[in-house]
mmCIF file of C-alpha atoms in Angstrom:
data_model
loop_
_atom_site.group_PDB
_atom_site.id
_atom_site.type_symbol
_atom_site.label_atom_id
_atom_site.label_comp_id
_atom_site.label_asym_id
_atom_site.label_seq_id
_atom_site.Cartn_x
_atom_site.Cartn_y
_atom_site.Cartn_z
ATOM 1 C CA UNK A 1 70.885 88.733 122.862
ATOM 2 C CA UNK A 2 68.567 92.076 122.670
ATOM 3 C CA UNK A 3 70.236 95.057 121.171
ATOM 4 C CA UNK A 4 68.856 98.370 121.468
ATOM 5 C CA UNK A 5 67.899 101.119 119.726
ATOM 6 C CA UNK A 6 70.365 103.951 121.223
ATOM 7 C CA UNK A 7 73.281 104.659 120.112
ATOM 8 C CA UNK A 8 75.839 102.182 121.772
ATOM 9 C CA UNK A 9 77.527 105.538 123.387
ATOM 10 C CA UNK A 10 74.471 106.763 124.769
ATOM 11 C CA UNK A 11 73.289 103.369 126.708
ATOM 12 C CA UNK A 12 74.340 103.203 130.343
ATOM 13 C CA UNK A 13 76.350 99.631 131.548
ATOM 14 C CA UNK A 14 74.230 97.076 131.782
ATOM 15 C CA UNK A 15 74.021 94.785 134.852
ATOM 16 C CA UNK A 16 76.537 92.349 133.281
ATOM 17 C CA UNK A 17 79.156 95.388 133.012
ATOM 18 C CA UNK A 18 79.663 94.594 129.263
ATOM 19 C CA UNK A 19 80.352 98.347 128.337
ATOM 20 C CA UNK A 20 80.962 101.559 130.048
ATOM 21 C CA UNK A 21 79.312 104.814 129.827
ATOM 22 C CA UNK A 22 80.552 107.342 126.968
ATOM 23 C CA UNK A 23 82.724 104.699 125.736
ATOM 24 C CA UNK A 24 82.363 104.214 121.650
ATOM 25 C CA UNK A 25 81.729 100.542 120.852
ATOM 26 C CA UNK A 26 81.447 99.727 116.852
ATOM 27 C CA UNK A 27 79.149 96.556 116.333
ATOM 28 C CA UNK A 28 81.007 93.439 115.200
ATOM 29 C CA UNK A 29 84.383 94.313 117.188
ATOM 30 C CA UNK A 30 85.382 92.217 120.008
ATOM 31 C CA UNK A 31 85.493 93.734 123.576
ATOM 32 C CA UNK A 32 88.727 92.366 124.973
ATOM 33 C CA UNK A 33 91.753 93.321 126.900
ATOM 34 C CA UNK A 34 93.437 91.012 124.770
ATOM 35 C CA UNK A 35 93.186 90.111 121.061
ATOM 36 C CA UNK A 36 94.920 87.340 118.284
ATOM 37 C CA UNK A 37 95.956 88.297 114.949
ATOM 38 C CA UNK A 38 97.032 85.499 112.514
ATOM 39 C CA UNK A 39 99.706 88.027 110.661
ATOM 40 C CA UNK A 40 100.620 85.398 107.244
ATOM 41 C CA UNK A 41 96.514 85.300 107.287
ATOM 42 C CA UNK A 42 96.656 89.297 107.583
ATOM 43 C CA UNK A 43 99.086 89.547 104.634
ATOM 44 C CA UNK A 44 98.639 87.099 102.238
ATOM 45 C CA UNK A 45 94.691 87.863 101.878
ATOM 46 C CA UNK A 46 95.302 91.519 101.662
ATOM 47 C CA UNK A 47 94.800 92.875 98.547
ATOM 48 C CA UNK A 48 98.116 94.471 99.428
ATOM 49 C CA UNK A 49 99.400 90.957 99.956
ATOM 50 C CA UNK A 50 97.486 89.733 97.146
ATOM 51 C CA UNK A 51 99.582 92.624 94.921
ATOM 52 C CA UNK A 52 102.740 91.407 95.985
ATOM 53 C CA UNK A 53 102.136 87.290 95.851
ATOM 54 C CA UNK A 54 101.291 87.898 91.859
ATOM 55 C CA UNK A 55 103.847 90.303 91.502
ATOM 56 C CA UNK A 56 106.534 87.638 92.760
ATOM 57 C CA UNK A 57 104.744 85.042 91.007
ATOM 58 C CA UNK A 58 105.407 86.994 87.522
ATOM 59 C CA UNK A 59 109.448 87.374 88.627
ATOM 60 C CA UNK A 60 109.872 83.943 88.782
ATOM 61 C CA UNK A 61 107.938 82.962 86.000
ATOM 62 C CA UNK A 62 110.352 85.149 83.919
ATOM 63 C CA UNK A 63 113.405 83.958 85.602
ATOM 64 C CA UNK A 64 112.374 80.296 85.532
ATOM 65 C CA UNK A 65 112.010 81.319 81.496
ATOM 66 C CA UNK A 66 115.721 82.834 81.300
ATOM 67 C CA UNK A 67 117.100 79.665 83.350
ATOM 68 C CA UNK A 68 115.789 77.449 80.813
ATOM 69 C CA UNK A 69 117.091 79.283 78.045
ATOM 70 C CA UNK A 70 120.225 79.670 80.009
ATOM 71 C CA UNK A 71 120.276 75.785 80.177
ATOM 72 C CA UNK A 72 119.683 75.148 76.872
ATOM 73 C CA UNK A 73 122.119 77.425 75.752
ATOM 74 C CA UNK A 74 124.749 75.986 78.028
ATOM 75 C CA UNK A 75 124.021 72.407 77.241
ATOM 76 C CA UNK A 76 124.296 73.191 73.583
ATOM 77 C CA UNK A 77 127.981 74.844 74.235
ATOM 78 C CA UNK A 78 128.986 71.867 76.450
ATOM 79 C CA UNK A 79 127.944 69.405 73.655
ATOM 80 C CA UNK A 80 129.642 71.571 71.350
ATOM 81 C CA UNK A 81 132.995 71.417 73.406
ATOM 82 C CA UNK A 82 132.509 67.631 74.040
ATOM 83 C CA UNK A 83 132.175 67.040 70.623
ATOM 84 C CA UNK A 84 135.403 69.170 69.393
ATOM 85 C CA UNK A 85 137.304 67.468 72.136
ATOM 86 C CA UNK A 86 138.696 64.640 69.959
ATOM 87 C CA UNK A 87 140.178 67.244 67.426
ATOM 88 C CA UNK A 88 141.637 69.720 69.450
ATOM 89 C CA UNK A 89 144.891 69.666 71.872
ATOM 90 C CA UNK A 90 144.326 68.796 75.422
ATOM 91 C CA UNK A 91 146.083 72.116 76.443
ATOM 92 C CA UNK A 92 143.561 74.119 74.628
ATOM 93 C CA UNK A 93 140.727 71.877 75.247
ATOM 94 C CA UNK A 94 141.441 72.718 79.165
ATOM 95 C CA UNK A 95 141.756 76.268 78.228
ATOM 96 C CA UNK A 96 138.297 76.468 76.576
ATOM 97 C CA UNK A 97 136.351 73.766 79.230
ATOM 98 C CA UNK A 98 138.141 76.369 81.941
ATOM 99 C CA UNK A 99 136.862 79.219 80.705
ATOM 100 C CA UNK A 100 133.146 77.321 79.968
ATOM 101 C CA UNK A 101 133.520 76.051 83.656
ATOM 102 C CA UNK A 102 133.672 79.663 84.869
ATOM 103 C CA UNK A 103 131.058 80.746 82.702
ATOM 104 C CA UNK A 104 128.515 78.499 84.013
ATOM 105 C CA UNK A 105 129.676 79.288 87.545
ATOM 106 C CA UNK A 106 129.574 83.012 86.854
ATOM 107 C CA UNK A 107 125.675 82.494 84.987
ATOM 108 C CA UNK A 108 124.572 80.318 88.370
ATOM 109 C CA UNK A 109 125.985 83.081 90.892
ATOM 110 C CA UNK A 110 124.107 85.994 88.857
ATOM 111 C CA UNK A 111 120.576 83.560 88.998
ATOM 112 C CA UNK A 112 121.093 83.570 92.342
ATOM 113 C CA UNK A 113 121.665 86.910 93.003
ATOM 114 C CA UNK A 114 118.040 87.320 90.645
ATOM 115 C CA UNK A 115 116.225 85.162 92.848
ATOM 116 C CA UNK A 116 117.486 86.194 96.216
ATOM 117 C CA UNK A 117 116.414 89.748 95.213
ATOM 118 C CA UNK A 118 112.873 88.503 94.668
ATOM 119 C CA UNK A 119 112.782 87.085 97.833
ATOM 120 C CA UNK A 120 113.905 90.320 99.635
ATOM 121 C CA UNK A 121 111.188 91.869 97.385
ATOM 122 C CA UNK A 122 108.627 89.722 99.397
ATOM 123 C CA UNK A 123 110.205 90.251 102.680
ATOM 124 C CA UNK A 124 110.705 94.533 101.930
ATOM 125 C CA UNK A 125 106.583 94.288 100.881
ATOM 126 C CA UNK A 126 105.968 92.434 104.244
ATOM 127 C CA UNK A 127 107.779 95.288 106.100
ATOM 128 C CA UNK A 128 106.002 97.889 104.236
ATOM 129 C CA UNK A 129 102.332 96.336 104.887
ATOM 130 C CA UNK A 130 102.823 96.010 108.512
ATOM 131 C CA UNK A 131 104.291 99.500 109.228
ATOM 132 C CA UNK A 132 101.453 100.680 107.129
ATOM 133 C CA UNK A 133 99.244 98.435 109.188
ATOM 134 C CA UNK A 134 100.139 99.499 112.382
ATOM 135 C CA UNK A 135 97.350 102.597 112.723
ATOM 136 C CA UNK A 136 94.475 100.492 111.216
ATOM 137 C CA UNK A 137 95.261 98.020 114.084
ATOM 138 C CA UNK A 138 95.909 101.009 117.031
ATOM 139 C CA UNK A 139 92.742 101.974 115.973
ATOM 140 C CA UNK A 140 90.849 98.215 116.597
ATOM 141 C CA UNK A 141 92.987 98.148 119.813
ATOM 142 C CA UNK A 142 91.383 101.751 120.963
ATOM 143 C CA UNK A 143 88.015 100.322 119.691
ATOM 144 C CA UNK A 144 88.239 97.324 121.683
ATOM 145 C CA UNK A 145 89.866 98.733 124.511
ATOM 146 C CA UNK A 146 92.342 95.930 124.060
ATOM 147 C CA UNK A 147 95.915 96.133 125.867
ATOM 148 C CA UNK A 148 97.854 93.652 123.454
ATOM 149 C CA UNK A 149 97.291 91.843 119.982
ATOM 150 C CA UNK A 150 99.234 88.508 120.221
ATOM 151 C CA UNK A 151 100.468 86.276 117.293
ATOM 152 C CA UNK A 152 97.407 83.860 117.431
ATOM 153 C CA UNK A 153 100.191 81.175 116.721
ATOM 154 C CA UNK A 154 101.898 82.149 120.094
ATOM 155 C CA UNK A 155 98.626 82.045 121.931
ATOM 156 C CA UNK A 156 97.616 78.307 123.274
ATOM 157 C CA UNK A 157 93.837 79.014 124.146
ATOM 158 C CA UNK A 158 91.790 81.564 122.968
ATOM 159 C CA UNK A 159 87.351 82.280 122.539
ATOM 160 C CA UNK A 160 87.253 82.990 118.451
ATOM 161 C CA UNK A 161 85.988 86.452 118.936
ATOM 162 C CA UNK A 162 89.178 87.445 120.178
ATOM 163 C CA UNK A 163 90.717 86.830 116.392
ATOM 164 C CA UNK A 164 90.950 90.330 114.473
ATOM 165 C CA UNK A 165 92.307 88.524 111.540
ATOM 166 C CA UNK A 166 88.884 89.119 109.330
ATOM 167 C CA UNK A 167 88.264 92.877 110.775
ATOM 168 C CA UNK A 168 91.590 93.724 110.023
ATOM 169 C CA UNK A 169 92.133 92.712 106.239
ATOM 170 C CA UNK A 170 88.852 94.169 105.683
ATOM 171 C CA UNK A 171 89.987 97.848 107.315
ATOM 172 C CA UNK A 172 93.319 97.123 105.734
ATOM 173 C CA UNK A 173 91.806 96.722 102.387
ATOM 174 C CA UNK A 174 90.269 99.677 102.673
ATOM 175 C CA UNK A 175 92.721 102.270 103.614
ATOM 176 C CA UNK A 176 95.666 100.739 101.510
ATOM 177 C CA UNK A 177 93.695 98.657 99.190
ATOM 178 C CA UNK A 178 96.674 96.885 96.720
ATOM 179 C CA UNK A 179 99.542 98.976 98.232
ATOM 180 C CA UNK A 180 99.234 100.588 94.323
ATOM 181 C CA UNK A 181 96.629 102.644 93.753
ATOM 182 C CA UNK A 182 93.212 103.952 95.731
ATOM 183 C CA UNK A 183 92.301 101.933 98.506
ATOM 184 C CA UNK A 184 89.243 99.314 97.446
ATOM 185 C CA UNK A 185 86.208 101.470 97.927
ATOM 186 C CA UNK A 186 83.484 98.816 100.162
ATOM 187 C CA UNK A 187 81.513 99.306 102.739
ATOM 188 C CA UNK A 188 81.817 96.143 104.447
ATOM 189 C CA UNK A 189 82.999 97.468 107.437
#
């Protein structure tokens, strides 16, 4: 394939009808009414996705930590209660295995509650980079001319060049860069 030396705007259609007068065309973007994005691709190899993966990595870390020192310090109560058993009264045996029973139940439910709120973290993070997406991928749908980008899961045959995926994490990257701070100054695209 010959590429010429004019700008991209300035050269007239060629024979083939690849690309219309006055239209902008950026080198390395697909030309397609329809494109494929592979969107758990698109976040998880973000540095915005990247951000959040590590950051929910280092929540559970910590609460796998407190469960284990929630376990120990329940098994050494239950062991202490099984042991003292034999010397107290049934009546206020039950009373204290009742009110160990409802500890433990009580400890589990607010675990739970800990790592259900790191999930939503994820799934709040996930919101937030795709509404923040959306203009970097209006704008590759403008460049492209493109009418629709399509879950590349949902999509049973499609040419490669059609797949965003790469384009887009590296534009992402740029304007949003870890969802933190700047954006990750490249030039890459």
């Amino acid at each position: 394939m010959m590429v010429s030396a004019l700008p991209l705007q300035a050269q007239q259609a060629a024979p083939s009808g690849s690309f219309a007068l006055g239209r902008d065309v950026q080198l390395g973007t697909p030309q397609s009414g329809l494109l494929t994005i592979q969107p758990e691709r698109l976040f998880s190899e973000s540095l915005f996705g990247k951000r959040i993966a590590q950051e929910i990595e280092a929540e559970g870390a910590v609460l796998t930590v407190e469960n284990r020192n929630i376990e120990a310090e329940l098994r050494a109560e239950e062991q202490d209660l099984t042991q003292r058993r034999n010397t107290m009264e049934a009546e206020a045996f039950r009373t204290l295995a009742d009110a160990f029973d409802r500890k433990v139940q009580e400890t589990r439910s607010i675990q739970d509650k800990k790592l259900r709120e790191i999930s939503q973290l994820g799934e709040s993070a996930r919101r937030e980079f795709f509404v923040a997406s959306l203009p970097v991928l209006e704008g590759i749908m403008r460049e492209t001319g493109a009418g629709a980008i399509l879950d590349h899961a949902t999509v049973f045959l499609s040419a490669d060049v059609v797949d965003i995926t790469e384009l887009a994490i590296a534009r992402i990257d740029k304007v949003l860069g870890d969802g933190l701070g700047q954006p990750e100054a490249t030039d890459d695209q």
